[in-house]
PDB file of C-alpha atoms in Angstrom:
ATOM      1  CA  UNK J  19     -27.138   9.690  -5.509  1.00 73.00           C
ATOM      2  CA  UNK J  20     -28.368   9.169  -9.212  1.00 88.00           C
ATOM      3  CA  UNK J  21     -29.310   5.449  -9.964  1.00 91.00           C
ATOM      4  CA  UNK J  22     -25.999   3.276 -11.551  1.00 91.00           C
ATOM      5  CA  UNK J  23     -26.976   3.231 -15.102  1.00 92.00           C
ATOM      6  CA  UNK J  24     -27.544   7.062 -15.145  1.00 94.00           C
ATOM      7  CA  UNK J  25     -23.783   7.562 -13.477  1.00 94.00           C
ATOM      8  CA  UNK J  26     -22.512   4.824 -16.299  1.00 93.00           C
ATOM      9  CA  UNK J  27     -24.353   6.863 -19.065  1.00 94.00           C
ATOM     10  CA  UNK J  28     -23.100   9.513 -18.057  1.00 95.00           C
ATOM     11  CA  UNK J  29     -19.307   8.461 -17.561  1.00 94.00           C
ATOM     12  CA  UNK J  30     -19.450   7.075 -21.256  1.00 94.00           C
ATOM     13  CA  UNK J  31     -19.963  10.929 -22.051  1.00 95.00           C
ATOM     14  CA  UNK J  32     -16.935  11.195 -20.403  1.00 92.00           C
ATOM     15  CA  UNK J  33     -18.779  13.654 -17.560  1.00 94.00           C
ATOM     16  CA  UNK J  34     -15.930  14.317 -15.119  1.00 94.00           C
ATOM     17  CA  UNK J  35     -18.218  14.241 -12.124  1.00 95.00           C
ATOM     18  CA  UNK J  36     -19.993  11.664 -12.881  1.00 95.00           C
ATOM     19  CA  UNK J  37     -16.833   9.592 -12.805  1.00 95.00           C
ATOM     20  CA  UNK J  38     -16.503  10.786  -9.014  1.00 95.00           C
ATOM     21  CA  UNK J  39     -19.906   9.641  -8.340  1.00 95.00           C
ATOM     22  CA  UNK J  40     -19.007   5.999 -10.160  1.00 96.00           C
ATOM     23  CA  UNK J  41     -16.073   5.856  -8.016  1.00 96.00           C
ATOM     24  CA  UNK J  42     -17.571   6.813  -4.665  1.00 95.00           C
ATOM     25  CA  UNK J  43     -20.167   4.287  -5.768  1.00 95.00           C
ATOM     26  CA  UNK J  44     -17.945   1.520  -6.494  1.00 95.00           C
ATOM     27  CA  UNK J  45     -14.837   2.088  -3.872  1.00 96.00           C
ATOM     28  CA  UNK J  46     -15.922   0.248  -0.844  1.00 95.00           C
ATOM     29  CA  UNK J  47     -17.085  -3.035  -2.257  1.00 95.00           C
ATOM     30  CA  UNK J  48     -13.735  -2.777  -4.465  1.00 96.00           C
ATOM     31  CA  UNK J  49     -11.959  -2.112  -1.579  1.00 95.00           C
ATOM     32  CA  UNK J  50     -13.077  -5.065   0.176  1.00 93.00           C
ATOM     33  CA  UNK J  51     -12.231  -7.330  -2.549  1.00 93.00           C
ATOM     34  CA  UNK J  52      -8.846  -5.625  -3.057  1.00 93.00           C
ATOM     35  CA  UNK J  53      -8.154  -5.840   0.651  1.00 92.00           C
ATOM     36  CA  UNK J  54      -8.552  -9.941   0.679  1.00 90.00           C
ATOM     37  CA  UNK J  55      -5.502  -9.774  -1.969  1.00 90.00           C
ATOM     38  CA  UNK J  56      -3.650  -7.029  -0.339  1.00 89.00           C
ATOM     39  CA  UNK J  57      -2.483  -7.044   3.207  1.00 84.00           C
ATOM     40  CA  UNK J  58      -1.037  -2.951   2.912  1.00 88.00           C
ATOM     41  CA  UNK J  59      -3.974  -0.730   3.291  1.00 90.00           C
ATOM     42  CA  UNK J  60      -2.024   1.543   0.503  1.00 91.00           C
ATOM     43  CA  UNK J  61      -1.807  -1.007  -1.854  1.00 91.00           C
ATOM     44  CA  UNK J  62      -4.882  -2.373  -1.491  1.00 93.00           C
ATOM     45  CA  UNK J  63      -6.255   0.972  -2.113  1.00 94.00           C
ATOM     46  CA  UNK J  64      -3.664   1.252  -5.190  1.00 93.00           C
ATOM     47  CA  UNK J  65      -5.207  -1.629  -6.445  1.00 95.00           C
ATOM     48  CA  UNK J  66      -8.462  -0.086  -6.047  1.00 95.00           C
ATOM     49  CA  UNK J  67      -7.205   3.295  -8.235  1.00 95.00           C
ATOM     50  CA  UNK J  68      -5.643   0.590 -11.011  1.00 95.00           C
ATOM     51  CA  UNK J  69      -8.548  -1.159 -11.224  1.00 96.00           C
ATOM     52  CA  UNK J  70     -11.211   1.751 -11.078  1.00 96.00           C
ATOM     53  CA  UNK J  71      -9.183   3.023 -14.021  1.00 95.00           C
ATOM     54  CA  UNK J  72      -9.667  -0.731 -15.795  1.00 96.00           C
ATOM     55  CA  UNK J  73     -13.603   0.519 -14.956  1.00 96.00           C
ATOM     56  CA  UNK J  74     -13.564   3.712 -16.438  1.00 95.00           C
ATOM     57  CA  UNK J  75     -11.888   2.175 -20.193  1.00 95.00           C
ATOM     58  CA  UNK J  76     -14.212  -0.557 -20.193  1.00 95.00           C
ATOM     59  CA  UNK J  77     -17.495   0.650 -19.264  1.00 95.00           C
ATOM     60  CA  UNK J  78     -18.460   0.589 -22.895  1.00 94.00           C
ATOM     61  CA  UNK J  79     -18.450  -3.080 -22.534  1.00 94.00           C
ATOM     62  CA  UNK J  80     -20.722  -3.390 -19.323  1.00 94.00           C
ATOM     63  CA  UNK J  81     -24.218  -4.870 -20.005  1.00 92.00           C
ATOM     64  CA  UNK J  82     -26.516  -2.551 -18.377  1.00 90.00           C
ATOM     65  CA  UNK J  83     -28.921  -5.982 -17.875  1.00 91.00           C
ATOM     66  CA  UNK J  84     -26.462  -7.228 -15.499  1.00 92.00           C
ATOM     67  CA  UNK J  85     -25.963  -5.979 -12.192  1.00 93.00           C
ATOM     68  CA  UNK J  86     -23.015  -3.987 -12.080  1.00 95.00           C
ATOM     69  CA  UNK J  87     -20.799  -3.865  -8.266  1.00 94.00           C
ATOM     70  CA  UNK J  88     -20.206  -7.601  -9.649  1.00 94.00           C
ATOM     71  CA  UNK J  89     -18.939  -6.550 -12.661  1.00 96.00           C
ATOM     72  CA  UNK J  90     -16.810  -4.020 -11.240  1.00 96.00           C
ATOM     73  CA  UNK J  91     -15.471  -6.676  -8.481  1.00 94.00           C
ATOM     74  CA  UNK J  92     -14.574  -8.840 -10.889  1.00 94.00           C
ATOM     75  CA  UNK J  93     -12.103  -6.365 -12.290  1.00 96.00           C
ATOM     76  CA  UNK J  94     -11.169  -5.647  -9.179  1.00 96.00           C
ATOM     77  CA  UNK J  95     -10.058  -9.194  -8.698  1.00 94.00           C
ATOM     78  CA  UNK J  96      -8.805  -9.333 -11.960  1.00 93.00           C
ATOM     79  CA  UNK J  97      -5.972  -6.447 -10.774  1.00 94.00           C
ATOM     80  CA  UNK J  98      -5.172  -7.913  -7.841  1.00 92.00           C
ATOM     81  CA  UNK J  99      -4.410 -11.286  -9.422  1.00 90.00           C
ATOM     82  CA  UNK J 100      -1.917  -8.795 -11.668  1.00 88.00           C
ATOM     83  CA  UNK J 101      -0.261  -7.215  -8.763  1.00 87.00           C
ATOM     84  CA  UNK J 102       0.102 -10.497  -7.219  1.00 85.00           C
ATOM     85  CA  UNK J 103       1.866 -11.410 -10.845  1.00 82.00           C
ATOM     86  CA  UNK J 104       4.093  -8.709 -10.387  1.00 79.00           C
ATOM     87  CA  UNK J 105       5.050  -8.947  -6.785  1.00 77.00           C
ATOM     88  CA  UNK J 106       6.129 -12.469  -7.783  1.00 74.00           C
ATOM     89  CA  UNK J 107       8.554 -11.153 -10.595  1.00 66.00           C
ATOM     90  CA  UNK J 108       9.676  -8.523  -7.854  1.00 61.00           C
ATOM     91  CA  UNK J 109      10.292 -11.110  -5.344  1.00 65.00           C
ATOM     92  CA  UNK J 110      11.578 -13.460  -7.990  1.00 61.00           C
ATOM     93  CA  UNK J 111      14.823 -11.256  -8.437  1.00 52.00           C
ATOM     94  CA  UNK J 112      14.741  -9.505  -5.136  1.00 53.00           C
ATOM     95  CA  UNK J 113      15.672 -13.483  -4.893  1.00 54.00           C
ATOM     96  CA  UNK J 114      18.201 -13.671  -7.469  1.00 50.00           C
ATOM     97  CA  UNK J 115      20.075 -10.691  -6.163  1.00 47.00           C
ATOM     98  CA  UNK J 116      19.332 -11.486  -2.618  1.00 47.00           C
ATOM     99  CA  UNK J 117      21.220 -15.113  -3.682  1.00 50.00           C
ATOM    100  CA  UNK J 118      24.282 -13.345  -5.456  1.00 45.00           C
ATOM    101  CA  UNK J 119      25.279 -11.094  -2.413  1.00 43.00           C
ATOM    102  CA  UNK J 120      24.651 -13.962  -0.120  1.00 39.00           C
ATOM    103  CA  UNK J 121      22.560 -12.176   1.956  1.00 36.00           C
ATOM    104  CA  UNK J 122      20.862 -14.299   5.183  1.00 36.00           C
ATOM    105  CA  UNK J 123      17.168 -14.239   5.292  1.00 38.00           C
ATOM    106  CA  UNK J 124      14.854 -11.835   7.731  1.00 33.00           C
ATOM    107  CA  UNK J 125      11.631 -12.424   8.256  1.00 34.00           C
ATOM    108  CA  UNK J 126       9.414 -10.393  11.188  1.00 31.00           C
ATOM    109  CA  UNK J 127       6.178 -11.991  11.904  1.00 34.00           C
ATOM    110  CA  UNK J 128       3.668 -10.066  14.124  1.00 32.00           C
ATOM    111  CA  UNK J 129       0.390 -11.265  15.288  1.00 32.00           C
ATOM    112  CA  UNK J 130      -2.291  -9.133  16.789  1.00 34.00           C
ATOM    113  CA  UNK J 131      -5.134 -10.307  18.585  1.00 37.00           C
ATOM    114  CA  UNK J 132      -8.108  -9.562  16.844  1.00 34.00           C
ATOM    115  CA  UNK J 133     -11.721  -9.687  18.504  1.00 37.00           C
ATOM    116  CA  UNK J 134     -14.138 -12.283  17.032  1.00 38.00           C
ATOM    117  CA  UNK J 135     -15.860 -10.600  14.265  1.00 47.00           C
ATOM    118  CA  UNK J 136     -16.835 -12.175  10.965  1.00 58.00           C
ATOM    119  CA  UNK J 137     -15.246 -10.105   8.674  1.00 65.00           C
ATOM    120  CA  UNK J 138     -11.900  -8.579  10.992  1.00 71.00           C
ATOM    121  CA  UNK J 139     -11.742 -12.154  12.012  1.00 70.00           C
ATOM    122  CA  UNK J 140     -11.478 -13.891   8.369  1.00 74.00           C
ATOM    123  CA  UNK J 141      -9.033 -10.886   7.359  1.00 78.00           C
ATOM    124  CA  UNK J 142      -7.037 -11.845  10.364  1.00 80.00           C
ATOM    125  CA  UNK J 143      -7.061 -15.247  10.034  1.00 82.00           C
ATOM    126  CA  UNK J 144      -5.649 -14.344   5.719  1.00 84.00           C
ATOM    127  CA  UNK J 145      -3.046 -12.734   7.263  1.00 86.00           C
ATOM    128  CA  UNK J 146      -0.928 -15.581   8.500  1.00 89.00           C
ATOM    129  CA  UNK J 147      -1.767 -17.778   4.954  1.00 90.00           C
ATOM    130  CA  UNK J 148       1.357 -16.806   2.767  1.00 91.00           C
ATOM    131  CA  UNK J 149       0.982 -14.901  -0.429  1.00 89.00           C
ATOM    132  CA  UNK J 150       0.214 -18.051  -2.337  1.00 91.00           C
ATOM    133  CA  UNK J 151      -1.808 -19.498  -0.247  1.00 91.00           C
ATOM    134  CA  UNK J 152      -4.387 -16.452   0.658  1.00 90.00           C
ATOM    135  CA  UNK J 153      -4.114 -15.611  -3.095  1.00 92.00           C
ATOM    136  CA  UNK J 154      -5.592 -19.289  -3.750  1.00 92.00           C
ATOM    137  CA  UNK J 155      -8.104 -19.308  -1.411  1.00 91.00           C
ATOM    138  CA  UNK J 156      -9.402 -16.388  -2.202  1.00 88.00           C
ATOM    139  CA  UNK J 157      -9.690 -16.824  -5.674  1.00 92.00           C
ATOM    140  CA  UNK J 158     -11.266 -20.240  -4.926  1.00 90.00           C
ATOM    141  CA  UNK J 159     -13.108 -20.142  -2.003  1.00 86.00           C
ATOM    142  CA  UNK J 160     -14.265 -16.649  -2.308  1.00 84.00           C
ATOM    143  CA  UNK J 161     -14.201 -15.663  -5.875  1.00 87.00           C
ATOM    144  CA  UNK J 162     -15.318 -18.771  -7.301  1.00 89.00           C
ATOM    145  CA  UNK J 163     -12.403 -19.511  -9.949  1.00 91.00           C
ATOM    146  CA  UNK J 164     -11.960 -23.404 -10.579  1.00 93.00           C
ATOM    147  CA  UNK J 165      -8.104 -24.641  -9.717  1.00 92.00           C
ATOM    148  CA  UNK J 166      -7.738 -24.319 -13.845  1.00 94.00           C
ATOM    149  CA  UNK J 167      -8.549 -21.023 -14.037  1.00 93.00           C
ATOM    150  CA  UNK J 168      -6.225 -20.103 -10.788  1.00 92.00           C
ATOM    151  CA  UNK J 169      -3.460 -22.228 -12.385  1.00 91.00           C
ATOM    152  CA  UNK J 170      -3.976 -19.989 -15.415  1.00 92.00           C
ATOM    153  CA  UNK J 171      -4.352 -16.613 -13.980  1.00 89.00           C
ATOM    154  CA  UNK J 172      -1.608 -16.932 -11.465  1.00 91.00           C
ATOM    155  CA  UNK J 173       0.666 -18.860 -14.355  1.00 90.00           C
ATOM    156  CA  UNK J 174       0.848 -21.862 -11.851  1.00 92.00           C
ATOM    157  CA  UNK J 175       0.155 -25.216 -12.348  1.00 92.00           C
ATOM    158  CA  UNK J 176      -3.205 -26.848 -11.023  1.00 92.00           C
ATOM    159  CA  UNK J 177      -1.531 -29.085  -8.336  1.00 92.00           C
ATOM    160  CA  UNK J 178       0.652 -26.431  -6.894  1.00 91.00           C
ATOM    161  CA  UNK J 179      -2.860 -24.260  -7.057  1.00 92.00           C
ATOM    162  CA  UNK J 180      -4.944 -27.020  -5.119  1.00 92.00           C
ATOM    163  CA  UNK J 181      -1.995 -27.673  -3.090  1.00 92.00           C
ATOM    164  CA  UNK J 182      -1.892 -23.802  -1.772  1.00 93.00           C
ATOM    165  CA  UNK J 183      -5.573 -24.577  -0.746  1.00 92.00           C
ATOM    166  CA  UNK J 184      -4.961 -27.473   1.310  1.00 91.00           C
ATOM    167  CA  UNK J 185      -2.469 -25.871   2.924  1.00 92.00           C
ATOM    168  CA  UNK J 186      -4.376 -22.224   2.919  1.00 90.00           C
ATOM    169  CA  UNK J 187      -7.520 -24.894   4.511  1.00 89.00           C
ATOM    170  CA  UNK J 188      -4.929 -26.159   6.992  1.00 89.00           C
ATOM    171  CA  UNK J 189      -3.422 -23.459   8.679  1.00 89.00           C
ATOM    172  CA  UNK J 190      -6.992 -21.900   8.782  1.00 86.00           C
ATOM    173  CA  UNK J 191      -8.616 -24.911  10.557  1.00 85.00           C
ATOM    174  CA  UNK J 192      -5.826 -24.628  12.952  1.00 88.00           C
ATOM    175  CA  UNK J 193      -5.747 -20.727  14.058  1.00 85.00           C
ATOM    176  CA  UNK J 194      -9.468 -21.209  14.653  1.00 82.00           C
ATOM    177  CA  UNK J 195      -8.640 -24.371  16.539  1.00 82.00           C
ATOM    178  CA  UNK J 196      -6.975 -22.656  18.808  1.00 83.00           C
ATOM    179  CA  UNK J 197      -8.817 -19.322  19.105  1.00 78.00           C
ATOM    180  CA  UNK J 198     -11.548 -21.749  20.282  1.00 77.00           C
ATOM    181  CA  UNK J 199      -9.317 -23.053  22.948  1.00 81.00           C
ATOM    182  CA  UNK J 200      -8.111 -20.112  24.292  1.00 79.00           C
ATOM    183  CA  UNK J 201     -11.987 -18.673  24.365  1.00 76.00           C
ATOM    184  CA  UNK J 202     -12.422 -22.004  26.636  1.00 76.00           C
ATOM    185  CA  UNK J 203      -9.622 -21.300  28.658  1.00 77.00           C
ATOM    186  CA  UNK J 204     -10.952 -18.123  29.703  1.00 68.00           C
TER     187      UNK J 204
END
């Protein structure tokens, strides 16, 4: 593979193949980020096509002095914060209707035990936070963002954002409380 800022020069000439070089470059660290947001491997990987496109329009913008996966995960982030916007307008009147035809609620909860590996582990462990709450904690604990720049992004306000995290902190401490116990058990 050609080194990065050849592929980017060459994607600003709008080369087709190099664009299929930048993506099979960029698409597993995306991925992963996309995959903290996302719990659907489809969506996640939608995410990854939305975002990749973001790439491709703003790589005229990307400062070849910086390095660049972290560039590209940031937009990656950046799209997954707006599908978690939309999915909350979705779910917002999927509510509203949901209320008027006074349907009852369903929820299905699975849980699948997962062997003790960093990464599987902490993706398991995400998936029983709730949307809010493994949204927040990513964007915090992972991504950096300060509680003012969540509030912003997610168009929340900062207590409900730090309040997520406690919670998101919480039920995290707790499903590795007992993972340890039933390791001792054994």
């Amino acid at each position: 593979m050609r080194p990065i800022q050849e592929i980017v020069q060459a994607c600003l000439q709008n080369e087709r193949k190099a664009q299929f070089e930048l993506y099979d470059h960029c698409f597993d660290a995306m991925l992963s980020v996309c995959r903290r947001y996302e719990r659907n491997e489809e969506f996640a990987i939608e995410i990854v096509n939305m975002a990749f496109i973001k790439v491709l329009k703003n790589l005229s913008k990307y400062q070849p002095n910086k390095p660049f996966t972290p560039w590209v995960c940031r937009i990656a982030v950046n799209q997954s914060i707006d599908r978690y916007r939309q999915k909350a307008k979705e779910r917002e009147l999927f509510d509203a209707i949901e209320e008027k035809a006074h349907l009852s609620d369903i929820s299905v909860s699975t849980y699948s035990e997962v062997e003790w590996e960093n990464e599987e582990y902490l993706q398991s462990l995400l998936e029983h936070l709730s949307e809010s709450e493994k949204t927040v904690f990513n964007l915090f604990a992972i991504d950096g963002y300060k509680h003012k720049e969540i509030a912003t992004q997610l168009g929340i306000t900062e207590r409900s954002s730090i309040r997520h995290l406690t919670n998101a902190r919480n039920k995290l401490q707790q499903l590795i409380e007992e993972k340890q116990m039933r390791i001792k058990k054994a």
